[in-house]
Coordinates of C-alpha atoms and ligand atoms in Angstrom, one line a residue:
X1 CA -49.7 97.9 242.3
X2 CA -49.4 100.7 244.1
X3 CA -50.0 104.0 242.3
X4 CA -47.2 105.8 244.0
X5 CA -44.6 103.2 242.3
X6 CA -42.6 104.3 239.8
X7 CA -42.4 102.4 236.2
X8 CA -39.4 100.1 236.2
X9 CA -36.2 102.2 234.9
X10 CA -33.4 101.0 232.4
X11 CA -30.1 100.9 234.0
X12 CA -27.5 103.7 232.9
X13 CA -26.0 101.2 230.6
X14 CA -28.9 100.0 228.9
X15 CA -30.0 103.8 228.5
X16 CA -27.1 104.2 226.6
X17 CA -27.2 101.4 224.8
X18 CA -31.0 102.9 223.8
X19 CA -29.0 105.8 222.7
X20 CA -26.8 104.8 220.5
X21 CA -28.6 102.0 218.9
X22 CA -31.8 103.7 218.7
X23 CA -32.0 107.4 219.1
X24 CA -29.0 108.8 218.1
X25 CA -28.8 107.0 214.5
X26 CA -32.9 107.6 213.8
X27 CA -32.0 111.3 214.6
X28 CA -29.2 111.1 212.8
X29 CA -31.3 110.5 209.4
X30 CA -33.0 113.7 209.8
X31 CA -36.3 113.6 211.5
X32 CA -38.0 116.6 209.1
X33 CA -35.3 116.3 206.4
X34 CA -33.3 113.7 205.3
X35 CA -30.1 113.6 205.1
X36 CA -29.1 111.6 201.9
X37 CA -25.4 110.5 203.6
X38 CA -26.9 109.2 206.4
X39 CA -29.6 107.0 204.9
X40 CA -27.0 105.6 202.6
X41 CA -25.1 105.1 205.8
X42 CA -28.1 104.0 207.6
X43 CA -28.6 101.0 204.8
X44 CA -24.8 100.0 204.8
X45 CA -24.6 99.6 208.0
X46 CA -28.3 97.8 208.4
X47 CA -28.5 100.4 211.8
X48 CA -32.4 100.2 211.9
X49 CA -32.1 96.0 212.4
X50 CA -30.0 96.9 214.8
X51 CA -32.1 99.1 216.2
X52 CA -34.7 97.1 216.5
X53 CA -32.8 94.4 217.6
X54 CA -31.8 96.9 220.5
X55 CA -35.4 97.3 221.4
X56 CA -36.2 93.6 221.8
X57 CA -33.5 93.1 224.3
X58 CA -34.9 96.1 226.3
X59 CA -38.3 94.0 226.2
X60 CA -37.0 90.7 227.1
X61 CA -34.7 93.0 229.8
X62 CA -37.7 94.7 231.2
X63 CA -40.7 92.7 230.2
X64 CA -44.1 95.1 230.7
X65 CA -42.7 98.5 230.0
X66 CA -43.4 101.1 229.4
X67 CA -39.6 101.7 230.0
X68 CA -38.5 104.6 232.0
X69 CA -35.3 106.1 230.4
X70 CA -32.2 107.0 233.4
X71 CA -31.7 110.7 231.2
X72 CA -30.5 113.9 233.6
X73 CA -32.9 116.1 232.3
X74 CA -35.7 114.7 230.2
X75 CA -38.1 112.2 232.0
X76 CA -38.7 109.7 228.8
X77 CA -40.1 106.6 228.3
X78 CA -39.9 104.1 225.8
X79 CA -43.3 102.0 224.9
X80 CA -42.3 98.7 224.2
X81 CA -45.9 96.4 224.0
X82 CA -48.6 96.7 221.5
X83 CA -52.0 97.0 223.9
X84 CA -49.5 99.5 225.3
X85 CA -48.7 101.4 221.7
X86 CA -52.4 101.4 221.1
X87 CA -53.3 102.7 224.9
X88 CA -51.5 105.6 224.1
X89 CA -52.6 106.6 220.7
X90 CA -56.2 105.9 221.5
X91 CA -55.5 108.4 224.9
X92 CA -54.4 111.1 222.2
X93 CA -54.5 114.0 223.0
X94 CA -55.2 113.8 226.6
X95 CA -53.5 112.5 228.6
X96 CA -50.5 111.7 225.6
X97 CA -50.4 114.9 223.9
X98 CA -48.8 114.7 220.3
X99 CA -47.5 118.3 221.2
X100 CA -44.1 116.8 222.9
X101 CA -41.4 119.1 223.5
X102 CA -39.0 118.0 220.7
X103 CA -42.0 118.3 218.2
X104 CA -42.8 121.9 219.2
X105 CA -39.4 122.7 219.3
X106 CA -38.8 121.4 215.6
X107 CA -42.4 122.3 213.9
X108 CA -42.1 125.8 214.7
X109 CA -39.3 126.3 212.3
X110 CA -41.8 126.6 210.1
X111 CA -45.4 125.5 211.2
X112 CA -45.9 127.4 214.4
X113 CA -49.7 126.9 214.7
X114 CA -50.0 123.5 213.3
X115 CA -52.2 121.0 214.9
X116 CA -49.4 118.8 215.1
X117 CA -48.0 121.4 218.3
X118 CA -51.1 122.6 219.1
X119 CA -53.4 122.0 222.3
X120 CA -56.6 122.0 223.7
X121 CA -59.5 124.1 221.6
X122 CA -57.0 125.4 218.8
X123 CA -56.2 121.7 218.5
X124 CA -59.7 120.4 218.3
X125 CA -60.4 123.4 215.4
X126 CA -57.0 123.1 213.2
X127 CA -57.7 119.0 213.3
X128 CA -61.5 119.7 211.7
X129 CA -60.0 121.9 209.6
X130 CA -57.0 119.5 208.2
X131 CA -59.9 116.6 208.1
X132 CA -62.2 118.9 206.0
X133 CA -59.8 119.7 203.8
X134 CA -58.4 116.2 203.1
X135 CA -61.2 114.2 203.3
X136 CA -60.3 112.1 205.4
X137 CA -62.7 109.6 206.3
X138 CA -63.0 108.8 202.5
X139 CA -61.1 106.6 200.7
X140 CA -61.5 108.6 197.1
X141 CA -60.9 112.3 198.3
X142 CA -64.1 114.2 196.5
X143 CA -61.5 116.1 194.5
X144 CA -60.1 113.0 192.7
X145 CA -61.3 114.1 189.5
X146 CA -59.5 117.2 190.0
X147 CA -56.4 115.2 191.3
X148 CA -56.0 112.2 189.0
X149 CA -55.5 114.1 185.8
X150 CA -52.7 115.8 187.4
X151 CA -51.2 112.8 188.7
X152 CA -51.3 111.3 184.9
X153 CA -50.3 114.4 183.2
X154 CA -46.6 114.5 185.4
X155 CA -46.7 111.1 185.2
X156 CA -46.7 110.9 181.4
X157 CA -43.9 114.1 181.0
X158 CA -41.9 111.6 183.3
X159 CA -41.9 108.9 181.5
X160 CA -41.7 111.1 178.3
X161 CA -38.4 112.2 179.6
X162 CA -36.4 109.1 180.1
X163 CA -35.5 106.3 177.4
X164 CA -35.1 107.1 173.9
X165 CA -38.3 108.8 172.6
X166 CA -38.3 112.5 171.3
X167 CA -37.5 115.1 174.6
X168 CA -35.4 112.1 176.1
X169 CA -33.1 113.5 178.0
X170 CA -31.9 110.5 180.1
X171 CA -32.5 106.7 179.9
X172 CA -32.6 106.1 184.0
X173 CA -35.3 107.4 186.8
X174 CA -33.2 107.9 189.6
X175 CA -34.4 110.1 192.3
X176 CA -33.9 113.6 191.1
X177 CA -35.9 113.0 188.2
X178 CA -38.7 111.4 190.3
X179 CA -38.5 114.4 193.1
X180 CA -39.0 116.9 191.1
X181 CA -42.0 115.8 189.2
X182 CA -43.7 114.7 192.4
X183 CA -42.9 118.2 193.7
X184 CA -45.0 119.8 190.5
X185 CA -47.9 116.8 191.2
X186 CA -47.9 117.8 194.9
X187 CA -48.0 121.9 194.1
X188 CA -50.5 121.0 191.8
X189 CA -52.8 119.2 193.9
X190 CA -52.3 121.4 196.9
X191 CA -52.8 125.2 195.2
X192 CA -53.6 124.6 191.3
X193 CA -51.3 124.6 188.1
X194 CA -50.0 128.2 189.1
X195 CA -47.6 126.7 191.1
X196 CA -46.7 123.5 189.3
X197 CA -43.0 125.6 189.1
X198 CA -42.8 127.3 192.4
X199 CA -39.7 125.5 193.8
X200 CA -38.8 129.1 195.5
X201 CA -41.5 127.6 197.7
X202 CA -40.8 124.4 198.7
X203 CA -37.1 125.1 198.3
X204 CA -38.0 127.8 201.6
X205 CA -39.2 124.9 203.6
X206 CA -36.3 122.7 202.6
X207 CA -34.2 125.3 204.5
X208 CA -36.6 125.5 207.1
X209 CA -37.2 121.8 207.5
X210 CA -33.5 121.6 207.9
X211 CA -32.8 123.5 210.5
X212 CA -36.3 122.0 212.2
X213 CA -34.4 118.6 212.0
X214 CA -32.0 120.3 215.5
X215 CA -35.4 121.6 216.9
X216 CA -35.0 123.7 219.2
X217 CA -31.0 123.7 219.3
X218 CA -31.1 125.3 215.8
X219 CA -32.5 129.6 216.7
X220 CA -35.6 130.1 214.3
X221 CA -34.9 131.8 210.8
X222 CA -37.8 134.3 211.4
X223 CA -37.2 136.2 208.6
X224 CA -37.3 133.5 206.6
X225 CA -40.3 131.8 208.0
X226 CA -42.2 134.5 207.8
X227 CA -41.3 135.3 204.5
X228 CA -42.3 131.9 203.8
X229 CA -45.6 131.5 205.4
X230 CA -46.4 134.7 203.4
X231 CA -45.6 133.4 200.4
X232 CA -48.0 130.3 201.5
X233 CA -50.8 132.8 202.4
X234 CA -50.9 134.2 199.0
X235 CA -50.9 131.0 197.6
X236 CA -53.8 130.2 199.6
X237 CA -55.7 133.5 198.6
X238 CA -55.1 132.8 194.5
X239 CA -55.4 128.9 195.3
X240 CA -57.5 127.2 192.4
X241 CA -61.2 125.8 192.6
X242 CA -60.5 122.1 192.9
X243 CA -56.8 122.3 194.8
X244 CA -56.8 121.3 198.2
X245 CA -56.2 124.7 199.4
X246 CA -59.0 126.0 197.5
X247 CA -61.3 125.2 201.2
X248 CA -58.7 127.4 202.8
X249 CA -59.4 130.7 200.7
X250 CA -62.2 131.6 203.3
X251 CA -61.4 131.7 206.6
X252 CA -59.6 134.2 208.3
X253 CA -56.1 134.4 209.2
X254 CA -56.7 135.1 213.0
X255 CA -59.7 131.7 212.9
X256 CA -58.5 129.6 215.9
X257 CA -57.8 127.0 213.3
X258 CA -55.1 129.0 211.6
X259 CA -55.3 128.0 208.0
X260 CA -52.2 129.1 207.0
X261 CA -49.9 127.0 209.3
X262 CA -51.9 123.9 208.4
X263 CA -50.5 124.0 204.6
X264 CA -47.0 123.1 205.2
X265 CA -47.3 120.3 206.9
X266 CA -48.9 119.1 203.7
X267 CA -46.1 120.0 201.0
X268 CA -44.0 118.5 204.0
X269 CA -45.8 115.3 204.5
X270 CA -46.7 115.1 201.0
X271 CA -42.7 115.3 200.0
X272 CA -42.2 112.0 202.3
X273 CA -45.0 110.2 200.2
X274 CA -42.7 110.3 197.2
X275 CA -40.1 108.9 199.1
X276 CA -42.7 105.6 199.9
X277 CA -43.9 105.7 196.1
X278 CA -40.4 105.4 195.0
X279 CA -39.6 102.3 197.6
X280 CA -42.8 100.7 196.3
X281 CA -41.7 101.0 192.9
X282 CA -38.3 99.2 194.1
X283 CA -40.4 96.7 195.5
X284 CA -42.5 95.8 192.8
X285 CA -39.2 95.9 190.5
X286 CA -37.5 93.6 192.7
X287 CA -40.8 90.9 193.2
X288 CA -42.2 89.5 190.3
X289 CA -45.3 87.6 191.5
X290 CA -46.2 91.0 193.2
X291 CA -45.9 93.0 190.0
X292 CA -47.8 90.7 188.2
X293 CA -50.7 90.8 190.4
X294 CA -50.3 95.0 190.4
X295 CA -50.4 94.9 186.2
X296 CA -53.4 92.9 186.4
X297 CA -54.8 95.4 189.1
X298 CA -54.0 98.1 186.7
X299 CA -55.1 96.8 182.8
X300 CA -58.4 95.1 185.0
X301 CA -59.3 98.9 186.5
X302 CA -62.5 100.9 185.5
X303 CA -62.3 103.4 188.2
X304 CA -60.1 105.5 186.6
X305 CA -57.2 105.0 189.3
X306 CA -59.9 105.9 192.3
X307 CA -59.5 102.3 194.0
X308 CA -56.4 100.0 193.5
X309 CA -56.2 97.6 196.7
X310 CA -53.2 96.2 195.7
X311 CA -51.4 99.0 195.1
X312 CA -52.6 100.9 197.9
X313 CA -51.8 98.0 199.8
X314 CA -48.4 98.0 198.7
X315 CA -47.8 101.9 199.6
X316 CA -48.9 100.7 203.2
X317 CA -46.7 97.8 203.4
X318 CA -43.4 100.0 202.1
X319 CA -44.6 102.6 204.6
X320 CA -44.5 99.4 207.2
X321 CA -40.9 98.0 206.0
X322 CA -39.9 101.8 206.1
X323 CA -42.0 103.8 208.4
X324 CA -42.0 107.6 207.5
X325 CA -42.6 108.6 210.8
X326 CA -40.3 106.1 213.0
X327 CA -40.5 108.3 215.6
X328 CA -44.3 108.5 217.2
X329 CA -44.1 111.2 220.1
X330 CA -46.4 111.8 223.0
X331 CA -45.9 113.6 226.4
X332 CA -48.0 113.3 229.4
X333 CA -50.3 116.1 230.6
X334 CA -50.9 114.4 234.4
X335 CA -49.4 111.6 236.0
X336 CA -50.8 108.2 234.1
X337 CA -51.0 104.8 236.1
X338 CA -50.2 101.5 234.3
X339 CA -50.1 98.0 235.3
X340 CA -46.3 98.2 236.6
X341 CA -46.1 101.5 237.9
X342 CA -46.8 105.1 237.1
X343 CA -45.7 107.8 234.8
X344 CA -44.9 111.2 235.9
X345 CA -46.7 114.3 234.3
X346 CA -44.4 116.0 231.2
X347 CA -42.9 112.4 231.2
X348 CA -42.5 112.0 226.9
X349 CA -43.1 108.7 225.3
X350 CA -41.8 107.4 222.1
X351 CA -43.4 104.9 219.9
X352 CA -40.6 103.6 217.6
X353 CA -42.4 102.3 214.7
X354 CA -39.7 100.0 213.2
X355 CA -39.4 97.8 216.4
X356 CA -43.3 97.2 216.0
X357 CA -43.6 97.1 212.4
X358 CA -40.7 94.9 212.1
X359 CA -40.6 92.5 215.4
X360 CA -40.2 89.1 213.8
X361 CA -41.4 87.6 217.4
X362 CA -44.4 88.9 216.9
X363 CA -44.8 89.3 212.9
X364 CA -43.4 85.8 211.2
X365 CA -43.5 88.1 207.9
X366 CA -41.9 91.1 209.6
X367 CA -38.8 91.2 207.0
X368 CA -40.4 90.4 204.0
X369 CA -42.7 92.0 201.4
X370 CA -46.4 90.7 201.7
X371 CA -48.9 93.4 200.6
X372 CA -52.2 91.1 201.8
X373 CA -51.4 91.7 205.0
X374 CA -53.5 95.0 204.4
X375 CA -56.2 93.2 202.2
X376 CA -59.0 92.1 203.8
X377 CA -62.0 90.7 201.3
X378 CA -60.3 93.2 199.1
X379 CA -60.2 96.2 201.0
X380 CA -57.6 97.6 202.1
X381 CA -57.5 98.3 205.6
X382 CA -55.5 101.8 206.6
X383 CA -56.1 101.8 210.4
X384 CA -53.5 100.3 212.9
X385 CA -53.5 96.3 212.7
X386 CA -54.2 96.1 216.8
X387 CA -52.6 92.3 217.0
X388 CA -49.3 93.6 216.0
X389 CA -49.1 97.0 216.3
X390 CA -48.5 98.0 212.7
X391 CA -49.1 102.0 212.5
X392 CA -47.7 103.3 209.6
X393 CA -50.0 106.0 209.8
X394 CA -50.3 106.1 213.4
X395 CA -53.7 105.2 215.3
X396 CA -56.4 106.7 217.3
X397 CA -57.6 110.6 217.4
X398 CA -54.1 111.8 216.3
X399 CA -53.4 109.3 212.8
X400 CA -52.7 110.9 210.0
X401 CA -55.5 112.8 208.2
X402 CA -54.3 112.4 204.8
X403 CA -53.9 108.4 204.5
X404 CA -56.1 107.6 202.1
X405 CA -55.6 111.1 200.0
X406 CA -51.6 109.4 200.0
X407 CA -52.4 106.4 199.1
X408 CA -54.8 107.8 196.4
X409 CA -52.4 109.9 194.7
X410 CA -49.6 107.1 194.9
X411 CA -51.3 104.3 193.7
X412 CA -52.5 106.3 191.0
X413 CA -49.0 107.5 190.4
X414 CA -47.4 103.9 190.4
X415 CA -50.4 102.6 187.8
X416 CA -49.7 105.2 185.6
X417 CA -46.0 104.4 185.5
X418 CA -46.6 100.7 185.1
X419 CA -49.2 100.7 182.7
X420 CA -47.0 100.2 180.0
X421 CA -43.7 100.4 181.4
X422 CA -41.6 98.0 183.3
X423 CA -38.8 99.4 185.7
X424 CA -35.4 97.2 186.1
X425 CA -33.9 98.2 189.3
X426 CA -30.0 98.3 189.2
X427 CA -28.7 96.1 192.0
X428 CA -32.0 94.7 192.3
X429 CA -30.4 92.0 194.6
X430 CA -30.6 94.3 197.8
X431 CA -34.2 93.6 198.1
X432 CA -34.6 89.6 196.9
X433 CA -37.3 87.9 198.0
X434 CA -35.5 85.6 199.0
X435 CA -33.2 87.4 201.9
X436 CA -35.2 89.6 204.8
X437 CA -35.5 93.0 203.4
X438 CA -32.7 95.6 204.9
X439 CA -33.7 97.5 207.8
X440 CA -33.1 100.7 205.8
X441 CA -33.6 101.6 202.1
X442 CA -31.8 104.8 201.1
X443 CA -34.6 106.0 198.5
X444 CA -31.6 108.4 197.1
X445 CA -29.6 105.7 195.4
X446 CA -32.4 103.9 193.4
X447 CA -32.2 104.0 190.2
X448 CA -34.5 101.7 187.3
X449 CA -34.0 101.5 183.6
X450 CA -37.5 101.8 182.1
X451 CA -38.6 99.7 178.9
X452 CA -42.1 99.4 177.3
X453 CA -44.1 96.8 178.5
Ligands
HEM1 C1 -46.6 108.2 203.3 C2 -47.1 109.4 203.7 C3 -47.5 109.7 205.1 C4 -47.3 109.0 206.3 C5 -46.6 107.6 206.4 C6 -47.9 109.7 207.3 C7 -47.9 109.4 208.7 C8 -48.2 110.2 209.7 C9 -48.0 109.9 211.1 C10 -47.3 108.6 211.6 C11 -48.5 110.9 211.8 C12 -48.3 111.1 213.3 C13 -49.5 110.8 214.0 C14 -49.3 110.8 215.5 O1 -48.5 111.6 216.0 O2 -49.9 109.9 216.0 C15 -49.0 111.9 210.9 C16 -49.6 113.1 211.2 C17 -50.2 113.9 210.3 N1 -50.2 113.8 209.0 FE1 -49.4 112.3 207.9 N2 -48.4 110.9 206.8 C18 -48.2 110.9 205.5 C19 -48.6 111.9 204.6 C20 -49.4 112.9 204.9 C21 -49.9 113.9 204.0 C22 -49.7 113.8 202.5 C23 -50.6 114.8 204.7 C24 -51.4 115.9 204.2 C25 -51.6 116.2 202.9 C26 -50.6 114.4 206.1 C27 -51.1 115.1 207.1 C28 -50.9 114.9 208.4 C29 -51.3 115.8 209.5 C30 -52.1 117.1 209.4 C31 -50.9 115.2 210.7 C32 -51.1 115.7 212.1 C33 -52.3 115.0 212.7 C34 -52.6 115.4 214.2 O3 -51.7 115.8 214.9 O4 -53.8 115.4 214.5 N3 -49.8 113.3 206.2 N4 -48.9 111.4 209.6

């Protein structure tokens, strides 16, 4: 192939069939925070099958890929093969930056220097920095023991607070309740019991995060921002031995790694993790043989909730049925040559997770709940499954840092909720085992009615 030739383009109509299928309704969720009408929507309407049933016909369309976009403005392509997916994210950050347009446009609402939007050396310092911090080639984070108890304590006020003990004030867990006492676990973990109750805090980036969600069609809120990533700063500087902020309290403001604008993507990213505890939760409610085989994890444990394949596994596989990120973003710094054709420079590339995660062609179990996909001899792998292009926390030099810290401080959450508690899930029907699972699950309308075990 000549390098010269472009990559094949989708016609006008197909682009817009991309749009409205695929973009339009994923944005339409609420890329940095959701918007609970349109998940319920989202669900209804089953838009993310159709979604990904949009992106097979592209494939089968234009077999190869990737798929050049016809757009007026942006030069976009659409990655639609797994060796592909995994070229990609292993040629992070050059020549795929993770600092795409959109994502810089949306990040600085309230993250300006995070290593999410950040290039060349100030990348390479603020990703040792958010590795350091969270640990993140290890799968127990060496401040569990600092962790744990705090995931227990909130856990047990939780529980405490539903069915019809003394200080009950409500027999269901619906989302509100859950929310807010993952909120105090994460503000907790993150900066120390000072600021269990600081929803001023993450009530600032809720605002922020919202406006984020238009990127750069939404002006910045300076005022606010700043005010914010003040108010982060100081809870850096007063951050409690133990807390994960604690191995910020050193290092300047003006270090190339800018500490400071590193945190919020953590109460951000952290805030999404409750949303894939709660599904799991739905999940094991709704699938017996899996809940037994969690229970057993859980009474058979002498680790103190440090390792818990099964449930970790079943974190990843909700995070698979319902990626987090659907959206994977990339732009190219030069002009990149592939099999078919080549891609220009500043060409961006999206990597939609649920067409991978959940292409039946490819993945026989693609609609179903099977957490040993992600057990191998009992350990669960967290990397990308290469075969099928399962990335639920993306792949190569750009993953996620804080995997296993999540699924840490999730499992642990979920075994201390089950330990002696069972969850009903009202209309438990919408995930049977024996129907594929919906494309969507609106994590805003579950609701369980605990009973001891
Ligand atoms: C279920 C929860 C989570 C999921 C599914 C998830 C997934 C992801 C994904 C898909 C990316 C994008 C990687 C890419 O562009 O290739 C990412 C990036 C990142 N995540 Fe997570 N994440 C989660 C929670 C967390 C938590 C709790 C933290 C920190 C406490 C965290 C820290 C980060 C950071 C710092 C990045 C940027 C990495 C870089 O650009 O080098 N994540 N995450």
């Amino acid at each position: 192939m000549n390098a010269a030739t472009p990559l094949p383009t989708a016609s006008a109509r197909d682009t817009t069939a991309f749009l409205l299928d695929v973009l339009i309704p994923t944005a339409a969720k609420g890329p940095l925070m959701r918007r609970p009408r349109v998940e319920a929507l989202a669900e209804r309407l089953n838009l993310d099958r159709r979604a990904v049933t949009r992106m097979q016909k592209l494939e089968e369309k234009y077999p190869g890929g990737p798929l050049l976009l016809r757009l007026p403005i942006r030069k976009q392509a659409v990655v639609l093969l797994p060796e592909h997916l995994h070229a990609v994210l292993a040629g992070s950050p050059e020549p795929f930056s993770p600092a795409s347009s959109e994502k810089r446009g949306a990040l600085a609402h309230f993250q300006p220097r995070n290593v999410l939007i950040s290039t060349g050396g100030e990348r390479t310092a603020r990703r040792a920095l958010q590795e350091q911090a969270l640990d993140t080639n290890s799968p127990v984070h060496r401040l569990a023991s600092s962790f744990l108890p705090v995931v227990y304590e909130e856990a047990d006020a939780l529980l405490a607070s539903i069915g019809d003990g003394d200080g009950a004030t409500t027999d269901v867990l619906d989302w509100d309740l859950f929310i807010t006492s993952w909120l105090r676990i994460i503000r907790r973990v993150i900066f120390g019991d000072g600021a269990r109750d600081d929803n001023q805090l993450t009530d600032m980036l809720a605002r922020l995060r919202k406006d984020a969600n238009w990127s750069a069609l939404k002006p910045q809120r300076r005022k606010t921002r700043d005010e914010f990533l003040r108010r982060v700063q100081s809870r850096i500087n007063t951050a409690a031995p133990g807390s994960l902020a604690s191995v910020m309290r050193g290092i300047s403001e003006q270090d190339p790694a800018a500490p400071r604008d590193q945190v919020p993507q953590w109460l951000f990213a952290f805030d999404t993790s409750g949303t894939s505890a709660f599904r799991a939760l739905a999940l094991l409610s709704a699938h017996d043989e899996a809940a037994k085989k969690a229970r057993e994890e859980i009474d058979a444990d002498t680790t103190g909730g440090r390792n818990l394949p099964f449930l970790r596994a079943t974190v990843l596989e909700t995070v698979r049925l319902w990626p987090n990120t659907p959206m994977i973003l990339r732009q190219t710094t030069t002009e990149v040559t592939w099999d078919n054709g080549t891609m220009p420079a500043k060409c961006g590339l999206l990597i939609f997770a649920p067409y991978f995660h959940r292409d039946g062609r490819r993945l026989p179990q693609a609609d179903t709940f099977d957490p040993g996909i992600w057990l191998q001899d009992d350990v669960v792998d967290v990397g990308a499954r290469e075969d099928w292009g399962l990335v639920p926390f993306s792949a190569g030099p750009a993953s996620c840092p804080g995997r296993h810290l999540v699924l840490l401080l999730t499992s642990a959450l979920l075994a201390r909720l089950l330990q002696d508690t069972s969850f009903t899930l009202e209309g438990a029907s919408r995930l049977s085992p024996s129907r594929p699972l919906p494309g969507s699950l609106d994590n805003f309308s579950l609701r369980f009615s605990p009973r001891p075990r």
